[in-house]
Tab-separated table of C-alpha atoms in Angstrom:
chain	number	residue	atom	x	y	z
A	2	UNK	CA	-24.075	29.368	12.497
A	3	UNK	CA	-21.391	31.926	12.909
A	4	UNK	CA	-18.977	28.814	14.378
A	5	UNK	CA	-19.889	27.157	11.274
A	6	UNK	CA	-18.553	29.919	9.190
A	7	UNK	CA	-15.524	30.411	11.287
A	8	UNK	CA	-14.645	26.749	11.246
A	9	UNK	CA	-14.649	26.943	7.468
A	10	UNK	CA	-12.396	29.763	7.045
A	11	UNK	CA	-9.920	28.499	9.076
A	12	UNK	CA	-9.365	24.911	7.446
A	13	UNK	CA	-10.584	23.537	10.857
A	14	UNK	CA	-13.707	22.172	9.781
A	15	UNK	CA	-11.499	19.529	7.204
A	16	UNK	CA	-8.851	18.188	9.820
A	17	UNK	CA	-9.364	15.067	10.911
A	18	UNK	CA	-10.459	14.029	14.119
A	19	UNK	CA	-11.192	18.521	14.750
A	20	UNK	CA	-14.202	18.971	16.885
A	21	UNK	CA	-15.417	21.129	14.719
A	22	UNK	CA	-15.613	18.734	11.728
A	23	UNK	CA	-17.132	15.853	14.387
A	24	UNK	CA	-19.405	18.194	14.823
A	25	UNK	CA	-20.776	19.221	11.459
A	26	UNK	CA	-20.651	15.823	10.434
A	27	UNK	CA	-22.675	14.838	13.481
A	28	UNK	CA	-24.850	17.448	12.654
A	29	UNK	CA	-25.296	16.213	9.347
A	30	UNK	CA	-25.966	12.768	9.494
A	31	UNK	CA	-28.415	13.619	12.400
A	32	UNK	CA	-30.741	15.821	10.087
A	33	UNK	CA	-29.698	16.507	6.426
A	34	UNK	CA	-32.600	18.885	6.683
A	35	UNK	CA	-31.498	20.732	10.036
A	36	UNK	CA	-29.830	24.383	10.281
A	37	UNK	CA	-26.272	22.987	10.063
A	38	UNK	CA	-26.778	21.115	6.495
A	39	UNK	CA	-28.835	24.214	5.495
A	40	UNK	CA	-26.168	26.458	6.015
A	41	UNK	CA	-22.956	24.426	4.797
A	42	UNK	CA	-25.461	24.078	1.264
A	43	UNK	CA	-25.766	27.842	1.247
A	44	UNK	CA	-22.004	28.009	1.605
A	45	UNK	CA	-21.231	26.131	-1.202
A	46	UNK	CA	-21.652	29.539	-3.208
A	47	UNK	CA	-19.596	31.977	-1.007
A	48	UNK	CA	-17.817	34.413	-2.015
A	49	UNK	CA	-14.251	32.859	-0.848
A	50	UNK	CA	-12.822	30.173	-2.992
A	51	UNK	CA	-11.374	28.852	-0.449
A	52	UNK	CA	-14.518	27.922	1.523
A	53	UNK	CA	-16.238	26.540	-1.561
A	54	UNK	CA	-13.401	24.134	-1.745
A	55	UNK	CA	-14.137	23.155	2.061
A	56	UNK	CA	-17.521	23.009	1.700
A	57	UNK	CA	-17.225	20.214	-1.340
A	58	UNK	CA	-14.959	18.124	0.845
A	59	UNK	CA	-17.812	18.473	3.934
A	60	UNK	CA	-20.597	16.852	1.864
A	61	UNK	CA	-18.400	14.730	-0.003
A	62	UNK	CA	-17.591	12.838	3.323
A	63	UNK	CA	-21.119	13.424	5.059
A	64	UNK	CA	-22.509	11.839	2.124
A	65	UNK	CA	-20.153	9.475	0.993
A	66	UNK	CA	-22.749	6.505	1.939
A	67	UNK	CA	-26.501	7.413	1.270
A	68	UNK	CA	-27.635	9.775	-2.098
A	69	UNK	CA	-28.136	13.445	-1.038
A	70	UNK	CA	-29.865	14.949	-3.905
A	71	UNK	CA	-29.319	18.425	-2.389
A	72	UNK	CA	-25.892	18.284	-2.192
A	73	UNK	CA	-25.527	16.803	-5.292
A	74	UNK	CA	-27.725	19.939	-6.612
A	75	UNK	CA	-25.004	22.068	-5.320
A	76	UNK	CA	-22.560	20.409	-6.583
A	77	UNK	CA	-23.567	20.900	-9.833
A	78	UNK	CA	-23.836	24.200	-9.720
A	79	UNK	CA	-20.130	24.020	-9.432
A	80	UNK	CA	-18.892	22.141	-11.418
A	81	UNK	CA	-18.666	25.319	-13.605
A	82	UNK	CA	-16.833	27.500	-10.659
A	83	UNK	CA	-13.640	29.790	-11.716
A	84	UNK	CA	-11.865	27.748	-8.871
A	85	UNK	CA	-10.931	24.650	-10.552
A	86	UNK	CA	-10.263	22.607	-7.175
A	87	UNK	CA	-13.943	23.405	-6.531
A	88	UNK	CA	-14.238	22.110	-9.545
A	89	UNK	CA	-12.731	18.915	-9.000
A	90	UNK	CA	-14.257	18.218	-5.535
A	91	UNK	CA	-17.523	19.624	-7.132
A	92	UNK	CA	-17.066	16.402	-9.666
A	93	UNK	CA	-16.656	13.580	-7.112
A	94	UNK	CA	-19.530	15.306	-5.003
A	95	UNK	CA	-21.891	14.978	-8.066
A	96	UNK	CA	-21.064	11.304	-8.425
A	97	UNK	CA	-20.924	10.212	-5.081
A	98	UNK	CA	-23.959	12.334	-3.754
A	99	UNK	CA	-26.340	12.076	-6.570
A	100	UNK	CA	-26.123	9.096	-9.408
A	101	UNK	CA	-24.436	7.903	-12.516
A	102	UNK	CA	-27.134	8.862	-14.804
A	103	UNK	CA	-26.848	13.177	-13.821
A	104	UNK	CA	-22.841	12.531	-13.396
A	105	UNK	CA	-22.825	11.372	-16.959
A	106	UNK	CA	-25.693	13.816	-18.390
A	107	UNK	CA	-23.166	16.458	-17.135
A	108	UNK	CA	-19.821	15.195	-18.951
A	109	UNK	CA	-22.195	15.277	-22.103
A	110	UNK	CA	-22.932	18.429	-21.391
A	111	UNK	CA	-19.987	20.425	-20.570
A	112	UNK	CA	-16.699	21.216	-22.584
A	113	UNK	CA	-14.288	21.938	-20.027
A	114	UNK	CA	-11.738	19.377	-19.859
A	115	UNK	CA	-10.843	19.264	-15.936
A	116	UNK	CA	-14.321	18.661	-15.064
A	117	UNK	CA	-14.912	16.402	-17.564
A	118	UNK	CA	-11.773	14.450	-16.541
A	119	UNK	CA	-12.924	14.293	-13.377
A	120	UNK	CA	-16.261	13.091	-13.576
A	121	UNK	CA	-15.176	10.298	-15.677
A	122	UNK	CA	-13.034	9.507	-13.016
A	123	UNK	CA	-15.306	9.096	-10.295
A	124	UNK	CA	-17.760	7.087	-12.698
A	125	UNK	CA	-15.180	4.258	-13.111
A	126	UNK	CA	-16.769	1.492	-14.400
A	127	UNK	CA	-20.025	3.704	-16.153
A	128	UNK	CA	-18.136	6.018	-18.556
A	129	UNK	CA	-16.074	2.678	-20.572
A	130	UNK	CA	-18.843	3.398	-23.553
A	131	UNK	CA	-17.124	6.805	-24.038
A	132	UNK	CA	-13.973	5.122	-26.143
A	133	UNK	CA	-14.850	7.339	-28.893
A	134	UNK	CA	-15.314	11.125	-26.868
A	135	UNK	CA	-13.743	13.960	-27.801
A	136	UNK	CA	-11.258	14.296	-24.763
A	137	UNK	CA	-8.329	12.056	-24.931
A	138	UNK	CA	-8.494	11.682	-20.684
A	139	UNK	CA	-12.128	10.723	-20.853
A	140	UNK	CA	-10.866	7.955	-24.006
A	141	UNK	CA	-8.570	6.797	-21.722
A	142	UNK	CA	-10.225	6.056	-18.788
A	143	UNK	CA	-12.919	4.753	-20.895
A	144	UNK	CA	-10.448	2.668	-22.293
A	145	UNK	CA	-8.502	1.399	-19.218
A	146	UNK	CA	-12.418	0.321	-17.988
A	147	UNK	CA	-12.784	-1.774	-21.154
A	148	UNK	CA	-9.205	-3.079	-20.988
A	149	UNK	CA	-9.894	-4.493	-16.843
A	150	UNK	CA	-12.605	-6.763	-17.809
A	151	UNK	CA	-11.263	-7.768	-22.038
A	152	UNK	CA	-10.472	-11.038	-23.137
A	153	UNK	CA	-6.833	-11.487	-23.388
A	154	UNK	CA	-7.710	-10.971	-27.611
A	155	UNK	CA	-8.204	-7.512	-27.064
A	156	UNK	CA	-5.699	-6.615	-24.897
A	157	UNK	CA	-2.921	-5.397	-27.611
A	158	UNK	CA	-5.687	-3.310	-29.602
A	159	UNK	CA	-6.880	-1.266	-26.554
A	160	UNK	CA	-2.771	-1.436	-25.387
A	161	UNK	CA	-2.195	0.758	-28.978
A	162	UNK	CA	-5.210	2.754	-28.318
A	163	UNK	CA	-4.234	3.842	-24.872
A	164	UNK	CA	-0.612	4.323	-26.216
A	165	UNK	CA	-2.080	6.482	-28.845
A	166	UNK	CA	-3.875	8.363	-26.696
A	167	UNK	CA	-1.908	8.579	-23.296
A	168	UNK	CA	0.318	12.020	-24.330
A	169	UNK	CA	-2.381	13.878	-24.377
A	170	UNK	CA	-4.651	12.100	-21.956
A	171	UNK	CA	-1.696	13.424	-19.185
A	172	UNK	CA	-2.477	16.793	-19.872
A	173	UNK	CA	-5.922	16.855	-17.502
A	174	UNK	CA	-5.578	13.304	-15.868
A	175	UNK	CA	-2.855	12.604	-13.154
A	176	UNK	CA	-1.150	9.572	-12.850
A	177	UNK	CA	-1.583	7.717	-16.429
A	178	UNK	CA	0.869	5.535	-15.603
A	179	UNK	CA	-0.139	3.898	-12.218
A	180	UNK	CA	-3.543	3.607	-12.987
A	181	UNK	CA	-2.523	1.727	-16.295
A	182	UNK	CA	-0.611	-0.278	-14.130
A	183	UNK	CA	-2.839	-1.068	-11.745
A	184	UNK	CA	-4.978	-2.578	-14.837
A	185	UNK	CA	-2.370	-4.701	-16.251
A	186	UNK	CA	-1.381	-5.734	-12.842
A	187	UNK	CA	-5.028	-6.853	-12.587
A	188	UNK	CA	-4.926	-8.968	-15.502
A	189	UNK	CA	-1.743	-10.677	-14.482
A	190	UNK	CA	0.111	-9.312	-17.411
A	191	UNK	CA	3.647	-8.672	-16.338
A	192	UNK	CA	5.617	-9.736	-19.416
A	193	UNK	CA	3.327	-6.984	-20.936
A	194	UNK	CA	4.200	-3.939	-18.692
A	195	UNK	CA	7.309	-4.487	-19.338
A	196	UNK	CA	7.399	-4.329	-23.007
A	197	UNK	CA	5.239	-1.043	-22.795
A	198	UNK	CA	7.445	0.392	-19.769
A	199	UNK	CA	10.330	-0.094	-23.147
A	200	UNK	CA	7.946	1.664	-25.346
A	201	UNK	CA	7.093	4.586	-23.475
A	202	UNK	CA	10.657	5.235	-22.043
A	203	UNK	CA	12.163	5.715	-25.707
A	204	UNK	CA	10.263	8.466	-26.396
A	205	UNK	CA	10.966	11.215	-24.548
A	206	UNK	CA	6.788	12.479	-24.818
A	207	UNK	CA	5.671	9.682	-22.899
A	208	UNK	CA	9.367	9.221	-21.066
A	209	UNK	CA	7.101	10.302	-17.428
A	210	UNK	CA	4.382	8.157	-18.040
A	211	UNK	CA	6.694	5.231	-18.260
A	212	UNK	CA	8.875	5.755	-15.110
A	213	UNK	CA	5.246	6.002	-13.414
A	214	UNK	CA	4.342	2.958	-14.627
A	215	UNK	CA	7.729	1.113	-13.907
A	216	UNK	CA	7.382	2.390	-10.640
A	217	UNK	CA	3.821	1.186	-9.980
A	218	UNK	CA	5.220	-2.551	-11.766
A	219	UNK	CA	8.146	-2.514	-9.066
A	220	UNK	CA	5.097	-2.008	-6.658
A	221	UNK	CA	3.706	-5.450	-7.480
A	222	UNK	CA	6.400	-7.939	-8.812
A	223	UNK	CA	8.907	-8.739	-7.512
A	224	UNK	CA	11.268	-9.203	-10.416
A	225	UNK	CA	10.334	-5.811	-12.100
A	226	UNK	CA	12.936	-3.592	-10.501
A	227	UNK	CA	15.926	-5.851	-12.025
A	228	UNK	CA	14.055	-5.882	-15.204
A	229	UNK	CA	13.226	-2.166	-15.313
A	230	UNK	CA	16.161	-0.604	-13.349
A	231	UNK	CA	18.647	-0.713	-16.302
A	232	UNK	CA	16.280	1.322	-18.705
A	233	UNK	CA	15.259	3.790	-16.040
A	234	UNK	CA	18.930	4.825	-15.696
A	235	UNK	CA	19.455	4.816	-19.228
A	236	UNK	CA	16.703	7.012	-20.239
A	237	UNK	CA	16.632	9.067	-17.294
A	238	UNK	CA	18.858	11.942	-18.926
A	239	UNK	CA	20.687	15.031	-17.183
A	240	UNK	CA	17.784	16.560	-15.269
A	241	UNK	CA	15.976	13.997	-13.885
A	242	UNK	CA	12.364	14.159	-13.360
A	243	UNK	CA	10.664	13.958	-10.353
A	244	UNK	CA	8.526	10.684	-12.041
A	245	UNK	CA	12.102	9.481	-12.642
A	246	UNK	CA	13.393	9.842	-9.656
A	247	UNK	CA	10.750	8.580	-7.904
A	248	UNK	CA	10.627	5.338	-9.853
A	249	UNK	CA	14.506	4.914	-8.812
A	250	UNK	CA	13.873	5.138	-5.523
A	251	UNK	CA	10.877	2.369	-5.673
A	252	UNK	CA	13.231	0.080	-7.591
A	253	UNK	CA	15.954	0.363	-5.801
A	254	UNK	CA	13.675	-1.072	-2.887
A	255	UNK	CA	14.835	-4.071	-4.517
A	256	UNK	CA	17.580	-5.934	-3.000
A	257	UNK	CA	18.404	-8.346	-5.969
A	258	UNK	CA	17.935	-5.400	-8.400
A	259	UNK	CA	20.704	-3.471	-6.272
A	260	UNK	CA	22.820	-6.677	-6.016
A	261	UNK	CA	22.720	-7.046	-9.420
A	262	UNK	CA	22.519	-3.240	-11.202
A	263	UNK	CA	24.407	-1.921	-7.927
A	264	UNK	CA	27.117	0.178	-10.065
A	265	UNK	CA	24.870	1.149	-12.501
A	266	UNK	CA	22.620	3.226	-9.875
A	267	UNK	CA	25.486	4.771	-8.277
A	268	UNK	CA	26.129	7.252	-10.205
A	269	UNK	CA	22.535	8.313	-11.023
A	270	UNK	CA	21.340	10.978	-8.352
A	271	UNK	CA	18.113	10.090	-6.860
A	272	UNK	CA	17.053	9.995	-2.906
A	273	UNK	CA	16.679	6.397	-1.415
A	274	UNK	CA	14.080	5.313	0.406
A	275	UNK	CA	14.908	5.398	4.174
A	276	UNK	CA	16.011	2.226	5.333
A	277	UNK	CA	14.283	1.052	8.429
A	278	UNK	CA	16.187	-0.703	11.460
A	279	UNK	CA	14.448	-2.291	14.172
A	280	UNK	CA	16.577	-0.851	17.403
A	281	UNK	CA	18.807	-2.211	18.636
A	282	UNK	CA	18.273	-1.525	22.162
A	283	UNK	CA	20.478	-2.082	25.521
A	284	UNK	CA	23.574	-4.379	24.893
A	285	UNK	CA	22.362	-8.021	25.543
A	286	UNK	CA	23.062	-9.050	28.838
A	287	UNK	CA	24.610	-12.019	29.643
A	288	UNK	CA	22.545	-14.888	32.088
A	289	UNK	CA	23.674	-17.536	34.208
A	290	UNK	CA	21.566	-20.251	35.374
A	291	UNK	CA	20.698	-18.977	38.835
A	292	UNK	CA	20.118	-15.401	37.739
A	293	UNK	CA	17.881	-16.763	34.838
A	294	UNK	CA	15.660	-18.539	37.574
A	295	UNK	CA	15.333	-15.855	39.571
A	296	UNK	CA	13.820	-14.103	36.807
A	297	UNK	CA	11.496	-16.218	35.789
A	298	UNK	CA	11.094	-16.919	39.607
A	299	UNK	CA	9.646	-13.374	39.672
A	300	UNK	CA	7.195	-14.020	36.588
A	301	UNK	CA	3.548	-15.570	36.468
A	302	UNK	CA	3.189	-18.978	34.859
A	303	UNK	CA	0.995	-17.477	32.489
A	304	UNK	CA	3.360	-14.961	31.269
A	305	UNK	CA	2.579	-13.371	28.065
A	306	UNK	CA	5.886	-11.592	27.503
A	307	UNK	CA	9.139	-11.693	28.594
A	308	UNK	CA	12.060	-9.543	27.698
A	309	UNK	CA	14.980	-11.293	26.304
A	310	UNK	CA	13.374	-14.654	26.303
A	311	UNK	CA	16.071	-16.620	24.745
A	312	UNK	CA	18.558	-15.452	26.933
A	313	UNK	CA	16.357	-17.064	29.712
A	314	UNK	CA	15.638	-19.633	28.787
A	315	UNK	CA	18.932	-20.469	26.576
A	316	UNK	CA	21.171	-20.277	30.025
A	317	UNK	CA	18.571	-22.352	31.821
A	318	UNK	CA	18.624	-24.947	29.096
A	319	UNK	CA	22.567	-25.247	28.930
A	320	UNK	CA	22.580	-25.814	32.615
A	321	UNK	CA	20.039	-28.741	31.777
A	322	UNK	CA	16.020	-29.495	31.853
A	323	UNK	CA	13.687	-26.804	33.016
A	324	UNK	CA	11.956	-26.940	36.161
A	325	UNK	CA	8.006	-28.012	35.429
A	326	UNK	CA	7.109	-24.209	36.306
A	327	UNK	CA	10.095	-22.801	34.034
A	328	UNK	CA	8.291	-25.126	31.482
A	329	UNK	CA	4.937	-23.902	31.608
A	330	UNK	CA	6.115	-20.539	31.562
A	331	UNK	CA	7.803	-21.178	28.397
A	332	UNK	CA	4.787	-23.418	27.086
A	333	UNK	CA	2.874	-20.331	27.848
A	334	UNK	CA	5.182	-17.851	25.900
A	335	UNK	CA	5.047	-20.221	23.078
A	336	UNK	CA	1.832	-21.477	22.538
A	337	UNK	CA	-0.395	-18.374	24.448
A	338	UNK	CA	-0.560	-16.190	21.336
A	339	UNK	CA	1.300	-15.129	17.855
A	340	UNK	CA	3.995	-12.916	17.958
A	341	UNK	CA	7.184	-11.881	18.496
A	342	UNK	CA	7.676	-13.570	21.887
A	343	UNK	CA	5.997	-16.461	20.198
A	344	UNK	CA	8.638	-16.719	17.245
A	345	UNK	CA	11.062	-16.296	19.455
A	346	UNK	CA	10.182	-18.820	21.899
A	347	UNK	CA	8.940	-21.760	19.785
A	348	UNK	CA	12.891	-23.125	19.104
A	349	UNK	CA	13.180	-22.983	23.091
A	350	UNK	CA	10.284	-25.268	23.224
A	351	UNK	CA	11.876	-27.554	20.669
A	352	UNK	CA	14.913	-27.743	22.336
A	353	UNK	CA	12.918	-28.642	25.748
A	354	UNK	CA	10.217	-30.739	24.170
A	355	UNK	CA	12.686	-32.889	21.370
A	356	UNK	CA	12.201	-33.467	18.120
A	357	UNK	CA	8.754	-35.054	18.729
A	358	UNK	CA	7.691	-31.383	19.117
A	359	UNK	CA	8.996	-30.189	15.664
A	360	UNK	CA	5.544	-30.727	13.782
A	361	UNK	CA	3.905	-28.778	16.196
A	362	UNK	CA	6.159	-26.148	16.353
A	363	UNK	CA	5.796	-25.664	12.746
A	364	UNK	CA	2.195	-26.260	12.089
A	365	UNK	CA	2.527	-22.654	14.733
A	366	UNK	CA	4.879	-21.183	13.035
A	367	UNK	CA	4.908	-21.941	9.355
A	368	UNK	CA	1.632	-19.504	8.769
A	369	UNK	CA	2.730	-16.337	9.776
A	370	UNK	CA	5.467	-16.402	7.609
A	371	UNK	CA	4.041	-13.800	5.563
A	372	UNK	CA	2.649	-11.368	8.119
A	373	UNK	CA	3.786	-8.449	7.712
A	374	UNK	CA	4.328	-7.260	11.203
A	375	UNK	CA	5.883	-10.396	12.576
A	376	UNK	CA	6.954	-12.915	9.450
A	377	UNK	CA	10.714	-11.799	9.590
A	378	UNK	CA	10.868	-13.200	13.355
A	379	UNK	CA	8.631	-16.376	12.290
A	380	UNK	CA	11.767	-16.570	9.424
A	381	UNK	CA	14.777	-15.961	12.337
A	382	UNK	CA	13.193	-18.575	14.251
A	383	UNK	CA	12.819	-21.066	11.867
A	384	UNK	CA	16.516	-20.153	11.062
A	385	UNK	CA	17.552	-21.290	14.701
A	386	UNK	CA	16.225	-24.372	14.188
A	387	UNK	CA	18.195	-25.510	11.214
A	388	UNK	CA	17.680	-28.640	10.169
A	389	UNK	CA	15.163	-29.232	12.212
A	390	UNK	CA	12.542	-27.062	10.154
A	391	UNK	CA	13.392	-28.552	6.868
A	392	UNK	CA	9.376	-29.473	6.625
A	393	UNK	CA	9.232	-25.857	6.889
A	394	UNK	CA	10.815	-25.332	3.959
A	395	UNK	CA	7.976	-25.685	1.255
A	396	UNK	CA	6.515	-23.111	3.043
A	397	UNK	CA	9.711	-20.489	3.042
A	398	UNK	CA	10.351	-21.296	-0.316
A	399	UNK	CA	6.484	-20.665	-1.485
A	400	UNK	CA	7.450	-17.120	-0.026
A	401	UNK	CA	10.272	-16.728	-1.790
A	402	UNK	CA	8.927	-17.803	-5.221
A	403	UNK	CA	6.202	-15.539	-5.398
A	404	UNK	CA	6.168	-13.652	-8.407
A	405	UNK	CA	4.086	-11.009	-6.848
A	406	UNK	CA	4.633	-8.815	-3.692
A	407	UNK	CA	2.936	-9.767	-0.481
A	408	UNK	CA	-0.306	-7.807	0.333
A	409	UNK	CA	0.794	-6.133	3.002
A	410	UNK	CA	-0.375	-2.627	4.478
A	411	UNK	CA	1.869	0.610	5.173
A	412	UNK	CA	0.984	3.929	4.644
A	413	UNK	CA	2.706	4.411	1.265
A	414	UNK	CA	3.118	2.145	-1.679
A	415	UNK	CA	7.247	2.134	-0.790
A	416	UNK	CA	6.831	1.235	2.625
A	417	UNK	CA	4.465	-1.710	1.352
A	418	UNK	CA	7.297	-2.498	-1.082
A	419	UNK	CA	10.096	-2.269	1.237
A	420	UNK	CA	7.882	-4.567	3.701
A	421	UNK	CA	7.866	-7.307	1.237
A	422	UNK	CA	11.594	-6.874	0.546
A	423	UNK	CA	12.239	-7.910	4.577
A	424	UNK	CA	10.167	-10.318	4.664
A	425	UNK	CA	11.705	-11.680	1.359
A	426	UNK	CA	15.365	-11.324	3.192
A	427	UNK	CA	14.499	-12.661	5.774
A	428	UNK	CA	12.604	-16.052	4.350
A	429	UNK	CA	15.877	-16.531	2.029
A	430	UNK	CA	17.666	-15.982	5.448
A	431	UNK	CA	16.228	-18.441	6.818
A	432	UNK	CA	16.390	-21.480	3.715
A	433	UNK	CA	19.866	-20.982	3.790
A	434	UNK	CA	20.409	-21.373	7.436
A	435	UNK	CA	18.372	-24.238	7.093
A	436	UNK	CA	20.037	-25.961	4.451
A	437	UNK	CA	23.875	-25.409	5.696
A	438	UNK	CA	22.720	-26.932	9.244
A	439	UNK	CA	21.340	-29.993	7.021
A	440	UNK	CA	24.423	-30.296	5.353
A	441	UNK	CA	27.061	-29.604	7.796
């Protein structure tokens, strides 16, 4: 097992997609019992801190799935290690690898608080009898279990007991705020985060926990960074805090909080969130009729892309009606697949089928609006076609109404935001292009 050993030492045996973690995985699931599982169990008490922590992570993902009582075993015997990231791991490998009932035997059983924390963590829904325990992170967790699934009647009593307790509770738990967010979020309560985002700003003990829960509200509604934005740069003081700054950044995502508390953030120093552009490519080059045919001349019919499509097709259709191939082509283009090219192409087809192809063209159109890889170009294209897609416009302005942000999927909780914001742009884009073509 001596690659074993090396592969631990040197981190490679926790990267993703290594061949040395395929491997011992492989090995794992194969035979929990063979010389490979053997060995990474006897590891779990080396010497090196460093490999202990490895080793948790290992059996943590080999047996994220199926019970492992052995590994569980092991974990236990760490969860009082002098490392306290073996600790942690140690915590999530007890729950996840062996069951509730020894995770929570354990937490009764031990004082220290980091392990404690952490096991009640991992047991989510299974520690919310602990309200009373002796650890304020454990209370709160148990707490923000009981508050996910209580009647709206008990939502302001456990809100007082969490406030009561949250101060301390930050002390051993990360991240009080967001995951109290995420609660309230869950129970719809917006008017409510806000008032408690008030609360915990004014005083300056809990001033961290409520940036970190603004930040997580600007996450999921929409109107939260104009409502917040104001009190996070009034109680964000001369050194701001990196939960501060951070919750700046996420609400100034927010163009109508910018538009509208512009002056107030600019003197406040925080980082903004990159702005993405989609590039902007060669200049556009300009098409005639004849070299537009020639193009398309040189395509299939069934064409499933085609660079600068409206170009194309727009200099073909000036010159007058398309050629039945130039048609299918563009039928194709339209109707073949969703898209891009498809959001592009479907006001070309209106303007070579007529208005008898509008509901069509929308019934295509109108349901990607909200995709978050291609709604802005569903929105453009419903913005060429002006008044024609004024039956579209229950649908933008459904978009645009939505209290909460679109579920969308980036690899951070800002890009998610910032996805929603485009797609938000670009649907209000689009209403107004639609409803100055109606009235002009």
């Amino acid at each position: 097992m001596k690659w074993l050993d090396e592969a631990l030492s040197a981190g490679q045996a926790t990267i993703a997609a290594h061949p040395a973690r395929i491997a011992v995985l492989d090995a794992i699931r194969a035979d929990r019992t063979g010389p490979v599982s053997v060995r990474l169990l006897q590891l779990s008490r080396a010497d090196d801190a460093f490999v202990r922590r490895e080793v948790m992570d290992l059996l943590s993902s080999a047996g994220a799935t199926h019970p492992w009582p052995d590994a569980a075993e092991a974990a236990l015997a760490r969860l009082t290690d002098p490392d306290e990231e073996v600790r942690r791991r140690a915590a999530h490998l007890v729950v996840h690898a062996g069951s509730n009932e020894v995770a929570l035997r354990a937490l009764g059983e031990l004082t220290e608080p980091v392990v404690r924390t952490a096991l009640a963590e991992w047991l989510r829904g299974s520690v919310a009898h602990l309200q009373d325990d002796s650890l304020a992170s454990v209370r709160f967790l148990a707490r923000l279990e009981t508050l996910s699934v209580a009647p709206p009647p008990q939502w302001l009593s456990l809100d007082r007991a969490l406030l009561a307790d949250a101060p301390e509770a930050s002390h051993h738990l990360d991240g009080v705020g967001w995951r109290w967010g995420r609660v309230l979020y869950g129970l719809g309560r917006e008017r409510h985060v806000y008032a408690l985002v008030t609360r915990l700003l004014c005083d300056p003990a809990t001033r961290d926990i409520g940036a970190e829960l603004a930040r997580e509200a600007c996450h999921d509604w929409r109107a939260a960074p104009v409502e917040l934005l104001p009190l996070l740069v009034r109680h964000c003081g001369r050194g701001i805090s990196s939960a501060m700054a951070k919750a700046l950044t996420t609400a100034s995502l927010s163009e109508a909080a910018m538009h509208t508390h512009g002056a107030l953030v600019a003197e406040v120093p925080f980082t903004p969130y990159p702005r993405a552009r989609r590039p902007s490519g060669s200049p556009t080059p300009s098409y005639d009729s004849t070299t537009a045919a020639a193009i398309l001349q040189a395509k299939p019919v069934d064409t499933g892309r085609l660079h600068r499509a409206p170009e194309i097709f727009g200099a073909l259709l000036d010159a007058g009606p398309l050629t039945f191939r130039q048609a299918a082509q563009l039928y194709n283009l339209t109707f073949k697949r969703p898209g891009r090219v498809q959001a592009l192409c479907a006001p070309l087809w209106l303007r070579h089928a007529g208005p008898t192809a509008v509901p069509r063209v929308l019934a295509l159109m109108t349901p990607h609006l909200g995709d978050y890889g291609i709604g802005d170009y569903y929105s453009e294209g419903l913005a060429r076609m002006g008044r024609h897609a004024i039956p579209a416009l229950p649908s933008l302005t459904a978009l645009i109404d939505r209290r909460t942000r679109l579920p969308v999927n980036d690899s951070t909780r800002d890009g998610e935001t910032m996805l929603d914001e485009s797609l938000l742009a670009a649907a209000i884009n689009a209403r107004r292009a639609i409803l100055a073509d109606a009235a002009s």
